[in-house]
CSV table of C-alpha atoms and ligand atoms in Angstrom, one decimal:
chain,number,residue,atom,x,y,z
A,27,MET,CA,-3.0,-5.3,14.4
A,28,ARG,CA,-3.7,-8.7,15.8
A,29,LEU,CA,-7.0,-8.9,13.9
A,30,MET,CA,-5.1,-8.7,10.6
A,31,GLU,CA,-2.8,-11.5,11.7
A,32,GLU,CA,-5.8,-13.7,12.6
A,33,LYS,CA,-7.6,-12.9,9.4
A,34,ILE,CA,-4.5,-13.9,7.4
A,35,LEU,CA,-4.2,-17.1,9.3
A,36,GLN,CA,-7.8,-17.9,8.8
A,37,GLU,CA,-8.3,-16.9,5.2
A,38,GLY,CA,-4.9,-16.3,3.5
A,39,GLN,CA,-3.5,-18.8,1.1
A,40,VAL,CA,0.3,-19.1,0.6
A,41,LEU,CA,1.1,-19.6,-3.1
A,42,PRO,CA,4.4,-20.7,-4.6
A,43,GLY,CA,6.8,-17.8,-5.3
A,44,GLY,CA,6.1,-16.0,-2.1
A,45,ILE,CA,2.6,-14.8,-3.0
A,46,LEU,CA,-0.1,-14.5,-0.4
A,47,LYS,CA,-3.7,-14.6,-1.7
A,48,VAL,CA,-6.2,-12.6,0.3
A,49,GLY,CA,-9.0,-12.6,-2.2
A,50,SER,CA,-11.6,-13.5,0.4
A,51,PHE,CA,-11.4,-10.3,2.3
A,52,LEU,CA,-9.2,-7.7,0.5
A,53,ASN,CA,-8.4,-8.4,-3.1
A,54,GLN,CA,-11.6,-9.6,-4.7
A,55,GLN,CA,-14.3,-10.0,-2.2
A,56,ILE,CA,-14.0,-7.3,0.5
A,57,ASP,CA,-14.9,-7.8,4.1
A,58,THR,CA,-16.4,-4.3,4.5
A,59,ARG,CA,-16.6,-4.3,8.3
A,60,PHE,CA,-13.0,-5.4,8.5
A,61,LEU,CA,-12.1,-2.8,5.8
A,62,ALA,CA,-13.6,-0.1,8.0
A,63,GLN,CA,-11.5,-1.4,11.0
A,64,MET,CA,-8.4,-1.2,8.9
A,65,GLY,CA,-9.2,2.4,7.9
A,66,ARG,CA,-9.7,3.4,11.6
A,67,GLU,CA,-6.5,1.7,12.6
A,68,ILE,CA,-4.5,3.6,10.0
A,69,ALA,CA,-6.3,6.8,11.1
A,70,ARG,CA,-5.3,6.1,14.7
A,71,LEU,CA,-1.6,5.5,13.7
A,72,TYR,CA,-1.3,8.7,11.8
A,73,ALA,CA,-3.5,10.9,14.0
A,74,GLY,CA,-2.1,14.4,14.6
A,75,GLU,CA,0.3,14.2,11.6
A,76,GLY,CA,-1.7,16.7,9.5
A,77,VAL,CA,-2.3,14.3,6.6
A,78,SER,CA,-4.1,16.2,3.9
A,79,LYS,CA,-4.5,13.5,1.3
A,80,ILE,CA,-4.2,9.7,1.0
A,81,MET,CA,-2.6,8.3,-2.1
A,82,THR,CA,-2.4,4.8,-3.7
A,83,ILE,CA,-2.2,3.0,-7.0
A,84,GLU,CA,-5.2,1.4,-8.8
A,85,ALA,CA,-6.7,-1.2,-8.5
A,86,SER,CA,-5.9,-3.2,-5.4
A,87,GLY,CA,-4.9,-0.3,-3.2
A,88,ILE,CA,-8.1,1.7,-3.7
A,89,ALA,CA,-10.4,0.0,-1.2
A,90,ILE,CA,-8.1,0.3,1.8
A,91,ALA,CA,-6.9,3.8,0.8
A,92,ALA,CA,-10.6,4.9,0.6
A,93,ALA,CA,-11.3,3.4,4.0
A,94,ALA,CA,-8.3,5.3,5.5
A,95,GLY,CA,-9.5,8.5,3.7
A,96,MET,CA,-13.0,8.1,5.2
A,97,ALA,CA,-11.6,7.5,8.7
A,98,MET,CA,-9.3,10.5,8.4
A,99,GLN,CA,-11.8,12.7,6.6
A,100,VAL,CA,-9.4,13.6,3.8
A,101,PRO,CA,-9.5,13.0,0.1
A,102,MET,CA,-8.0,9.9,-1.5
A,103,VAL,CA,-6.3,10.0,-5.0
A,104,PHE,CA,-5.1,7.0,-6.9
A,105,ALA,CA,-2.4,6.9,-9.6
A,106,LYS,CA,-3.6,5.2,-12.8
A,107,LYS,CA,-1.6,2.5,-14.5
A,108,HIS,CA,-0.5,3.2,-18.1
A,109,LYS,CA,1.1,0.8,-20.6
A,110,THR,CA,3.1,3.5,-22.3
A,111,SER,CA,5.2,6.4,-21.0
A,112,ASN,CA,3.7,8.6,-23.7
A,113,VAL,CA,1.7,10.9,-21.4
A,114,ASP,CA,1.0,14.6,-21.7
A,115,GLY,CA,2.3,17.4,-19.5
A,116,ALA,CA,-0.9,17.5,-17.4
A,117,VAL,CA,0.3,14.6,-15.3
A,118,TYR,CA,3.1,13.5,-13.0
A,119,SER,CA,4.4,10.1,-14.0
A,120,SER,CA,6.9,7.4,-13.0
A,121,THR,CA,7.7,3.8,-13.7
A,122,VAL,CA,7.0,0.8,-11.4
A,123,HIS,CA,8.3,-2.7,-11.6
A,124,SER,CA,5.5,-5.2,-10.8
A,125,PHE,CA,6.5,-8.0,-8.5
A,126,THR,CA,3.3,-10.0,-9.1
A,127,HIS,CA,3.4,-9.7,-12.9
A,128,ASN,CA,7.2,-9.3,-13.4
A,129,THR,CA,6.8,-6.4,-15.8
A,130,ASP,CA,7.2,-2.6,-15.8
A,131,TYR,CA,4.3,-0.2,-16.0
A,132,HIS,CA,3.9,3.5,-15.8
A,133,ILE,CA,1.8,5.4,-13.2
A,134,VAL,CA,0.3,8.8,-13.7
A,135,VAL,CA,-1.7,11.2,-11.6
A,136,SER,CA,-3.2,14.5,-12.7
A,137,ARG,CA,-1.3,17.6,-11.6
A,138,ASN,CA,-4.7,18.9,-10.4
A,139,TYR,CA,-4.9,16.3,-7.6
A,140,LEU,CA,-1.4,16.5,-6.2
A,141,ARG,CA,-0.2,20.0,-5.1
A,142,PRO,CA,2.8,21.5,-3.4
A,143,GLY,CA,2.0,21.7,0.3
A,144,ASP,CA,-0.1,18.5,0.3
A,145,ARG,CA,0.9,16.2,3.2
A,146,ILE,CA,0.6,12.7,1.7
A,147,LEU,CA,0.0,9.4,3.4
A,148,LEU,CA,0.7,6.5,1.1
A,149,VAL,CA,-1.5,3.5,1.6
A,150,ASP,CA,-1.4,0.1,-0.2
A,151,ASP,CA,-2.7,-3.4,0.3
A,152,PHE,CA,0.7,-5.1,0.1
A,153,LEU,CA,4.3,-3.8,0.7
A,154,ALA,CA,6.7,-6.3,-0.8
A,155,ASN,CA,9.8,-5.0,-2.5
A,156,GLY,CA,8.5,-1.4,-2.2
A,157,HIS,CA,8.6,-0.6,-5.9
A,158,ALA,CA,4.9,0.6,-6.0
A,159,LEU,CA,5.5,2.9,-3.1
A,160,ARG,CA,8.7,4.2,-4.5
A,161,GLY,CA,6.9,5.0,-7.7
A,162,LEU,CA,4.3,7.0,-5.7
A,163,MET,CA,7.1,8.7,-3.8
A,164,GLU,CA,8.5,9.9,-7.1
A,165,LEU,CA,5.1,11.5,-8.0
A,166,ILE,CA,5.1,13.3,-4.6
A,167,ARG,CA,8.6,14.5,-5.3
A,168,GLN,CA,7.6,15.9,-8.7
A,169,ALA,CA,4.7,17.7,-7.3
A,170,GLY,CA,6.7,19.3,-4.5
A,171,ALA,CA,4.3,17.7,-1.9
A,172,GLU,CA,5.4,16.1,1.4
A,173,LEU,CA,5.4,12.5,2.3
A,174,VAL,CA,4.1,11.9,5.9
A,175,GLY,CA,4.5,8.1,5.8
A,176,VAL,CA,3.3,4.8,4.5
A,177,ALA,CA,0.6,2.4,5.8
A,178,ALA,CA,0.3,-1.1,4.3
A,179,ALA,CA,-2.3,-3.7,5.2
A,180,ILE,CA,0.2,-6.5,4.8
A,181,GLU,CA,4.0,-6.2,4.7
A,182,LYS,CA,6.0,-9.1,3.4
A,183,GLY,CA,9.1,-8.4,5.6
A,184,PHE,CA,11.1,-11.1,3.9
A,185,GLN,CA,11.2,-9.0,0.7
A,186,GLY,CA,12.8,-6.1,2.4
A,187,GLY,CA,10.9,-3.1,0.9
A,188,GLY,CA,9.5,-1.9,4.2
A,189,ASP,CA,12.9,-2.0,6.0
A,190,GLY,CA,14.6,-0.3,3.1
A,191,LEU,CA,12.2,2.6,3.4
A,192,ARG,CA,12.6,2.7,7.2
A,193,THR,CA,16.4,2.8,6.8
A,194,GLN,CA,15.9,5.9,4.6
A,195,GLY,CA,13.9,7.5,7.4
A,196,VAL,CA,10.4,7.0,6.0
A,197,ARG,CA,7.8,6.1,8.6
A,198,VAL,CA,6.2,2.8,7.6
A,199,GLU,CA,3.3,1.3,9.6
A,200,SER,CA,2.0,-2.2,8.5
A,201,LEU,CA,-1.1,-3.8,10.0
A,202,ALA,CA,0.8,-7.1,9.9
A,203,ILE,CA,4.4,-8.0,8.9
A,204,ILE,CA,5.1,-11.5,7.6
A,205,ASP,CA,8.7,-12.4,8.2
A,206,ARG,CA,8.4,-16.0,6.9
A,207,MET,CA,5.8,-17.8,4.9
A,208,ASP,CA,6.0,-21.3,3.5
A,209,ASP,CA,4.3,-24.7,3.7
A,210,ASN,CA,5.0,-24.9,7.4
A,211,GLY,CA,3.0,-21.7,8.0
A,212,ILE,CA,3.2,-18.0,8.5
A,213,LEU,CA,5.5,-16.2,11.0
A,214,PHE,CA,4.6,-12.7,11.9
A,215,ARG,CA,7.1,-10.0,13.2
A,216,ARG,CA,6.3,-8.8,16.7
A,217,GLN,CA,5.9,-5.0,16.4
B,22,5GP,P1,6.0,-4.1,-4.3
B,22,5GP,O1,6.0,-3.0,-5.3
B,22,5GP,O2,6.1,-3.6,-2.9
B,22,5GP,O3,7.0,-5.2,-4.6
B,22,5GP,O4,4.6,-4.8,-4.4
B,22,5GP,C1,3.5,-4.2,-4.0
B,22,5GP,C2,2.3,-4.5,-5.0
B,22,5GP,O5,2.4,-5.8,-5.5
B,22,5GP,C3,1.0,-4.4,-4.2
B,22,5GP,O6,0.4,-3.2,-4.6
B,22,5GP,C4,0.3,-5.6,-4.5
B,22,5GP,O7,-0.8,-5.3,-5.4
B,22,5GP,C5,1.2,-6.6,-5.2
B,22,5GP,N1,1.7,-7.7,-4.3
B,22,5GP,C6,2.9,-7.9,-3.9
B,22,5GP,N2,3.0,-9.0,-3.2
B,22,5GP,C7,1.8,-9.6,-3.2
B,22,5GP,C8,1.2,-10.8,-2.6
B,22,5GP,O8,1.9,-11.6,-2.0
B,22,5GP,N3,-0.1,-10.9,-2.8
B,22,5GP,C9,-0.9,-10.1,-3.5
B,22,5GP,N4,-2.2,-10.3,-3.6
B,22,5GP,N5,-0.4,-8.9,-4.0
B,22,5GP,C10,0.9,-8.7,-3.9
């Protein structure tokens, strides 16, 4: 999505440690018109795949996942983050390593909202090492639901998470893939 690349070039800030800040349009302030465009683009990419539900993790994935859900006219469910693994039997749960905070946390989703037979599209703002998405995939596995694919607003290709999933046969669509990012600028992968 050329528009995403332009937006990153115009408004993104490259921070030390391989972090891209997009607080002006996705992570704190949200450019709502652009968000709707992102949702429509994800809907276009996964049209005809029989997606029955969108899934993400709170908090930063919620906006884009909701936009995709609205465009596809399907519900969106987000996994909640828990500090402890002490959760009751009414939920599916797994552990995720956070790249941005360098800690582990637990994610849970109510068994009521994830069912066998659901065809799930995972959506997130960033795809870096892929830990967040792998945690969600574990919840899908526990529920006996089916993974249709992944859509990320921004993939940091240099961290390898997206290509790792592709190698495993998972369909991964990213609205922009950054292959290199440093003081000299940002290099996008041609898709
Ligand atoms: P992963 O689990 O793929 O390593 O990281 C994905 C999660 O970490 C995303 O949900 C996102 O919240 C956060 N994240 C990873 N890299 C970045 C980044 O460069 N910028 C921002 N704002 N968030 C990031």
